[in-house]
């Protein structure tokens, strides 16, 4: 991966040469480097530096000027409502791909001739970002080996990542794509079923949200590991958390292993064990199963369960009694209630289980 200090030096040199405030961002508008302030400053630059990325509203404003398709610098007028000063956006294009953007606050002094004087420096910045993207793809190829439960396979991986790290599993989509190459630096990604990611622990939630939203599916996060050599354990948990997110709406669309409680035990079970548990309630039809599950989820609170199901309380009692007769279980008994509750959760996991 590229050296952040090298990018910072390039931005400082560009800012000094042009006499303009400069910031460098990746394709997702995440701040990578910024130069010393020259002249006025606006809210957008302040927020970008303090929060490390621009807001969605500001990104939409800039993208309306075609910056993603531009071959060279784009002059963008100011907007008083957004508190945006006029600036130049210079897409960091290497080959046919835009890898980021250089932003220059413009008081009117950035003429075409002046901008051209910085073109070699901009080209170097674009090449550095392109090299990082290639390095990330190469690292992604070794990610599944790093996640392997086989210690010999993991031993053959040369990936070096600082801890703590968190593994993320995201269900892929046939209809939608996620731009994995635009994820923050330090995040490793590998397409597949499911999509595999390894992120610095402090970024894991944001990365999971970004990729899950792109696919419109579900995601699971493993517990963080201080030693990256234990990332395979986090990956196992991430896949199991994904399994829960896909079957239990209360944990969807993103499930964290640490938040799953007893569902962690269910997620570890294979299909034979789940089938054995689910057999307890095999005699219940879908309506009865839903009724009992809601009732037990709400701790046996009849009024809340009836309201949740949209039925009269007497109808609830009738269904519960019928379920007790079919299962030969007494829902007022703690052990019987636990057996039925686990059986319903196991049956839910068995339904259309993709993992």
Coordinates of C-alpha atoms in Angstrom, one line a residue:
X1 CA 0.0 0.0 0.0
X2 CA 1.1 3.5 -0.5
X3 CA 2.8 5.5 2.2
X4 CA 0.5 8.2 3.7
X5 CA 3.5 10.4 4.3
X6 CA 4.2 10.4 0.5
X7 CA 0.6 11.5 -0.2
X8 CA 0.9 14.2 2.4
X9 CA 4.1 15.5 0.8
X10 CA 2.5 15.6 -2.6
X11 CA -0.5 17.6 -1.3
X12 CA 1.8 20.0 0.5
X13 CA 3.8 20.5 -2.6
X14 CA 0.7 21.1 -4.8
X15 CA -0.7 23.5 -2.3
X16 CA 2.5 25.5 -2.1
X17 CA 2.9 25.5 -5.9
X18 CA -0.6 26.8 -6.5
X19 CA -1.0 28.9 -3.4
X20 CA -4.3 27.2 -2.7
X21 CA -5.8 25.2 0.1
X22 CA -5.7 21.5 -1.0
X23 CA -7.3 18.3 0.2
X24 CA -7.0 14.8 -1.2
X25 CA -9.8 12.3 -0.9
X26 CA -10.5 8.8 -2.2
X27 CA -13.5 7.9 -4.4
X28 CA -15.8 7.7 -1.4
X29 CA -14.8 11.3 -0.4
X30 CA -12.8 10.0 2.6
X31 CA -10.0 12.4 3.5
X32 CA -6.5 11.0 2.8
X33 CA -4.4 14.2 3.2
X34 CA -4.7 18.0 3.4
X35 CA -2.4 20.9 3.0
X36 CA -1.9 24.1 5.0
X37 CA -4.7 26.7 4.8
X38 CA -4.3 29.5 2.2
X39 CA -6.8 32.3 2.5
X40 CA -10.5 31.7 3.3
X41 CA -11.9 28.4 4.6
X42 CA -15.4 27.1 4.2
X43 CA -17.6 24.7 6.3
X44 CA -17.0 21.9 3.8
X45 CA -13.2 22.0 4.2
X46 CA -13.5 22.2 8.0
X47 CA -15.9 19.3 8.2
X48 CA -13.8 17.2 5.8
X49 CA -10.7 17.7 8.0
X50 CA -12.5 17.2 11.3
X51 CA -14.8 14.3 10.3
X52 CA -12.5 12.8 7.7
X53 CA -15.2 12.9 5.0
X54 CA -17.8 15.1 3.3
X55 CA -21.6 14.9 4.0
X56 CA -23.9 13.2 1.6
X57 CA -25.5 16.5 0.7
X58 CA -22.2 18.1 -0.2
X59 CA -21.1 15.0 -2.2
X60 CA -24.3 15.2 -4.2
X61 CA -23.7 18.8 -5.0
X62 CA -20.2 18.2 -6.3
X63 CA -21.1 15.1 -8.3
X64 CA -23.7 17.1 -10.2
X65 CA -20.8 18.8 -12.0
X66 CA -19.7 15.5 -13.5
X67 CA -16.5 15.1 -11.6
X68 CA -16.5 11.3 -11.8
X69 CA -16.3 11.4 -15.6
X70 CA -14.1 14.5 -16.1
X71 CA -10.8 14.1 -17.8
X72 CA -9.2 17.1 -16.0
X73 CA -9.9 19.9 -13.5
X74 CA -13.5 20.9 -13.0
X75 CA -14.4 24.4 -11.7
X76 CA -17.2 24.3 -9.2
X77 CA -19.0 27.5 -8.2
X78 CA -19.7 28.4 -4.6
X79 CA -23.1 27.8 -2.9
X80 CA -24.1 30.1 0.0
X81 CA -26.8 27.8 1.2
X82 CA -24.4 24.9 1.6
X83 CA -21.6 27.2 2.8
X84 CA -19.4 26.1 -0.1
X85 CA -16.7 28.3 -1.5
X86 CA -15.7 28.1 -5.2
X87 CA -13.2 25.3 -5.8
X88 CA -11.5 23.2 -8.4
X89 CA -12.0 19.4 -8.3
X90 CA -9.2 17.5 -10.1
X91 CA -10.1 13.8 -10.6
X92 CA -7.1 11.6 -9.8
X93 CA -7.4 9.5 -12.9
X94 CA -4.9 6.7 -13.7
X95 CA -5.7 5.0 -17.0
X96 CA -9.4 5.0 -17.4
X97 CA -10.2 4.8 -13.6
X98 CA -10.8 7.6 -11.1
X99 CA -9.2 6.7 -7.8
X100 CA -9.8 9.9 -5.9
X101 CA -10.1 13.7 -6.0
X102 CA -7.9 16.6 -5.4
X103 CA -9.8 19.7 -4.1
X104 CA -8.5 23.2 -4.4
X105 CA -10.2 26.3 -2.9
X106 CA -10.3 28.9 -5.7
X107 CA -10.4 32.6 -5.2
X108 CA -10.2 33.1 -9.0
X109 CA -6.4 32.8 -9.3
X110 CA -6.3 29.1 -10.5
X111 CA -6.0 29.7 -14.2
X112 CA -5.6 26.9 -16.6
X113 CA -1.9 27.6 -17.1
X114 CA -1.4 27.6 -13.3
X115 CA -3.2 24.3 -12.9
X116 CA -1.1 22.7 -15.7
X117 CA 2.0 23.5 -13.7
X118 CA 0.8 21.0 -11.0
X119 CA -0.2 18.3 -13.5
X120 CA 2.9 16.1 -12.9
X121 CA 2.3 16.1 -9.1
X122 CA -1.4 15.3 -9.6
X123 CA -0.4 12.4 -11.9
X124 CA 1.9 11.0 -9.2
X125 CA -0.9 11.2 -6.6
X126 CA -3.2 9.3 -9.0
X127 CA -0.5 6.6 -9.6
X128 CA 0.0 6.2 -5.9
X129 CA -3.8 5.6 -5.3
X130 CA -3.9 3.2 -8.3
X131 CA -1.0 1.2 -6.8
X132 CA -2.8 1.0 -3.5
X133 CA -5.9 -0.4 -5.3
X134 CA -3.8 -3.0 -7.0
X135 CA -2.1 -3.9 -3.7
X136 CA -5.5 -4.3 -2.1
X137 CA -6.7 -6.7 -4.8
X138 CA -3.6 -8.8 -4.3
X139 CA -4.1 -8.9 -0.5
X140 CA -7.8 -9.8 -1.0
X141 CA -6.7 -13.0 -2.8
X142 CA -5.0 -14.2 0.4
X143 CA -7.9 -13.2 2.7
X144 CA -9.7 -16.5 2.6
X145 CA -6.5 -18.4 3.4
X146 CA -6.1 -16.0 6.4
X147 CA -9.7 -17.0 7.4
X148 CA -9.0 -20.7 7.0
X149 CA -9.4 -22.9 10.1
X150 CA -6.4 -24.9 8.9
X151 CA -3.3 -23.6 10.6
X152 CA -1.0 -24.8 7.8
X153 CA -3.0 -22.8 5.3
X154 CA -2.9 -19.7 7.5
X155 CA 0.8 -20.1 8.0
X156 CA 1.3 -19.7 4.2
X157 CA -0.3 -16.2 4.2
X158 CA 2.0 -13.2 4.0
X159 CA -0.6 -10.6 4.7
X160 CA 0.4 -8.2 7.5
X161 CA -2.3 -6.2 9.1
X162 CA -2.3 -4.3 12.4
X163 CA -4.8 -5.3 15.1
X164 CA -7.3 -5.2 16.5
X165 CA -9.3 -6.5 13.5
X166 CA -12.9 -7.6 12.9
X167 CA -14.1 -10.0 10.2
X168 CA -17.3 -9.2 8.3
X169 CA -19.5 -11.5 6.2
X170 CA -22.0 -9.9 3.8
X171 CA -24.5 -11.8 1.7
X172 CA -23.9 -11.0 -2.0
X173 CA -26.6 -10.1 -4.4
X174 CA -27.2 -11.1 -8.0
X175 CA -28.9 -7.8 -8.8
X176 CA -26.6 -5.3 -7.1
X177 CA -22.9 -4.7 -6.9
X178 CA -20.8 -3.2 -4.2
X179 CA -17.7 -1.1 -5.1
X180 CA -15.4 -3.0 -2.7
X181 CA -12.3 -1.2 -4.1
X182 CA -13.6 2.1 -2.6
X183 CA -13.6 0.9 1.0
X184 CA -11.3 2.7 3.4
X185 CA -7.6 1.9 3.5
X186 CA -6.7 -1.0 5.7
X187 CA -9.9 -2.9 4.8
X188 CA -9.3 -6.2 2.9
X189 CA -12.2 -7.5 0.8
X190 CA -12.8 -10.7 -1.2
X191 CA -16.0 -11.3 -3.3
X192 CA -17.7 -14.6 -2.8
X193 CA -20.5 -16.4 -1.0
X194 CA -20.6 -14.6 1.4
X195 CA -18.4 -11.6 0.7
X196 CA -15.4 -11.7 3.1
X197 CA -14.0 -8.5 4.7
X198 CA -11.4 -7.8 7.3
X199 CA -11.4 -4.3 8.8
X200 CA -9.7 -2.4 11.6
X201 CA -12.1 -3.0 14.5
X202 CA -12.9 0.7 14.9
X203 CA -14.1 0.8 11.3
X204 CA -16.0 -2.5 11.2
X205 CA -19.5 -1.1 11.8
X206 CA -19.2 1.5 9.2
X207 CA -17.7 -0.9 6.6
X208 CA -20.5 -3.5 7.3
X209 CA -23.1 -0.8 6.9
X210 CA -21.6 0.4 3.6
X211 CA -21.4 -3.0 2.0
X212 CA -24.7 -4.3 3.3
X213 CA -26.5 -1.2 2.0
X214 CA -24.8 -1.6 -1.4
X215 CA -26.1 -5.2 -1.7
X216 CA -29.4 -4.6 0.1
X217 CA -28.9 -8.0 1.9
X218 CA -27.6 -8.8 5.4
X219 CA -24.3 -8.8 7.2
X220 CA -22.6 -10.3 10.3
X221 CA -19.7 -9.1 12.3
X222 CA -17.5 -11.3 14.4
X223 CA -15.9 -10.2 17.6
X224 CA -12.7 -8.1 17.3
X225 CA -9.4 -9.9 17.7
X226 CA -6.3 -8.1 19.0
X227 CA -4.0 -10.6 17.2
X228 CA -4.7 -10.6 13.4
X229 CA -3.6 -14.3 13.5
X230 CA -6.9 -15.0 15.2
X231 CA -8.9 -13.3 12.5
X232 CA -10.2 -16.7 11.3
X233 CA -12.1 -17.0 14.6
X234 CA -13.7 -13.6 14.0
X235 CA -14.6 -14.8 10.5
X236 CA -16.3 -17.9 11.8
X237 CA -18.4 -15.7 14.1
X238 CA -19.2 -13.3 11.3
X239 CA -20.6 -16.1 9.2
X240 CA -22.7 -17.3 12.1
X241 CA -23.9 -13.8 12.9
X242 CA -24.9 -13.4 9.2
X243 CA -26.9 -16.6 9.5
X244 CA -28.8 -15.1 12.4
X245 CA -29.3 -11.7 10.6
X246 CA -30.9 -13.6 7.6
X247 CA -33.4 -15.5 9.7
X248 CA -34.3 -13.3 12.7
X249 CA -35.7 -9.9 11.9
X250 CA -34.9 -8.4 15.3
X251 CA -31.2 -8.9 14.5
X252 CA -31.4 -7.8 10.8
X253 CA -29.9 -6.4 8.7
X254 CA -26.6 -6.4 10.5
X255 CA -25.9 -8.7 13.4
X256 CA -23.0 -8.4 15.8
X257 CA -21.7 -11.6 17.3
X258 CA -21.3 -10.0 20.7
X259 CA -25.0 -8.9 20.7
X260 CA -26.6 -12.3 19.8
X261 CA -26.9 -13.8 23.3
X262 CA -28.4 -17.4 23.1
X263 CA -28.6 -17.1 19.3
X264 CA -24.8 -17.7 19.3
X265 CA -25.4 -21.2 20.6
X266 CA -28.0 -21.9 17.9
X267 CA -25.8 -20.5 15.2
X268 CA -23.1 -22.9 16.1
X269 CA -25.3 -25.9 15.6
X270 CA -25.3 -28.0 12.4
X271 CA -28.4 -29.1 10.6
X272 CA -28.8 -32.5 12.3
X273 CA -28.8 -30.9 15.8
X274 CA -31.2 -28.1 14.6
X275 CA -33.6 -30.7 13.1
X276 CA -33.5 -32.6 16.5
X277 CA -34.5 -29.4 18.3
X278 CA -37.1 -28.4 15.8
X279 CA -38.9 -31.7 16.0
X280 CA -40.5 -30.5 19.2
X281 CA -42.8 -28.2 17.3
X282 CA -43.1 -30.1 14.0
X283 CA -46.8 -30.6 14.5
X284 CA -47.5 -26.8 14.6
X285 CA -48.7 -25.1 11.4
X286 CA -47.2 -21.6 10.5
X287 CA -49.9 -19.7 12.3
X288 CA -49.6 -21.6 15.6
X289 CA -45.8 -21.5 15.4
X290 CA -45.8 -17.7 14.9
X291 CA -48.3 -17.3 17.8
X292 CA -46.3 -19.3 20.2
X293 CA -43.0 -17.7 19.2
X294 CA -44.3 -14.1 19.6
X295 CA -45.8 -15.1 23.0
X296 CA -42.6 -16.6 24.2
X297 CA -40.5 -13.7 22.8
X298 CA -42.5 -11.4 24.9
X299 CA -41.9 -13.4 28.0
X300 CA -45.4 -14.9 28.2
X301 CA -47.1 -11.5 28.3
X302 CA -50.5 -12.3 26.8
X303 CA -51.7 -8.7 26.3
X304 CA -48.6 -7.6 24.5
X305 CA -48.6 -10.8 22.4
X306 CA -52.2 -10.4 21.3
X307 CA -51.5 -6.8 20.3
X308 CA -48.4 -7.8 18.4
X309 CA -50.3 -10.4 16.5
X310 CA -53.4 -8.3 16.0
X311 CA -55.8 -10.8 17.5
X312 CA -58.1 -10.9 20.5
X313 CA -56.7 -12.2 23.7
X314 CA -59.2 -15.1 23.8
X315 CA -58.0 -16.1 20.3
X316 CA -54.5 -16.1 21.6
X317 CA -55.4 -18.4 24.5
X318 CA -57.2 -20.7 22.1
X319 CA -54.1 -21.0 19.9
X320 CA -51.8 -21.5 22.8
X321 CA -53.9 -24.3 24.2
X322 CA -54.0 -26.0 20.8
X323 CA -50.3 -25.7 20.5
X324 CA -49.8 -27.3 24.0
X325 CA -52.0 -30.3 23.0
X326 CA -50.1 -30.8 19.7
X327 CA -46.7 -30.6 21.3
X328 CA -47.6 -32.3 24.5
X329 CA -45.9 -29.4 26.3
X330 CA -47.1 -27.1 29.1
X331 CA -46.2 -23.5 28.4
X332 CA -46.6 -22.6 32.0
X333 CA -43.7 -24.9 32.8
X334 CA -40.2 -23.4 32.5
X335 CA -38.5 -26.4 31.0
X336 CA -41.3 -27.1 28.5
X337 CA -41.4 -23.4 27.6
X338 CA -37.6 -23.4 27.0
X339 CA -37.8 -26.6 24.8
X340 CA -40.6 -25.1 22.7
X341 CA -38.9 -21.7 22.3
X342 CA -35.6 -23.3 21.2
X343 CA -37.4 -25.6 18.8
X344 CA -39.1 -22.6 17.1
X345 CA -35.8 -20.8 16.8
X346 CA -34.1 -23.9 15.4
X347 CA -36.9 -24.3 12.9
X348 CA -36.5 -20.7 11.8
X349 CA -32.8 -21.3 11.2
X350 CA -33.5 -24.4 9.2
X351 CA -35.8 -22.5 6.8
X352 CA -33.9 -21.5 3.6
X353 CA -30.6 -21.8 5.4
X354 CA -28.0 -20.6 2.9
X355 CA -24.9 -21.2 4.9

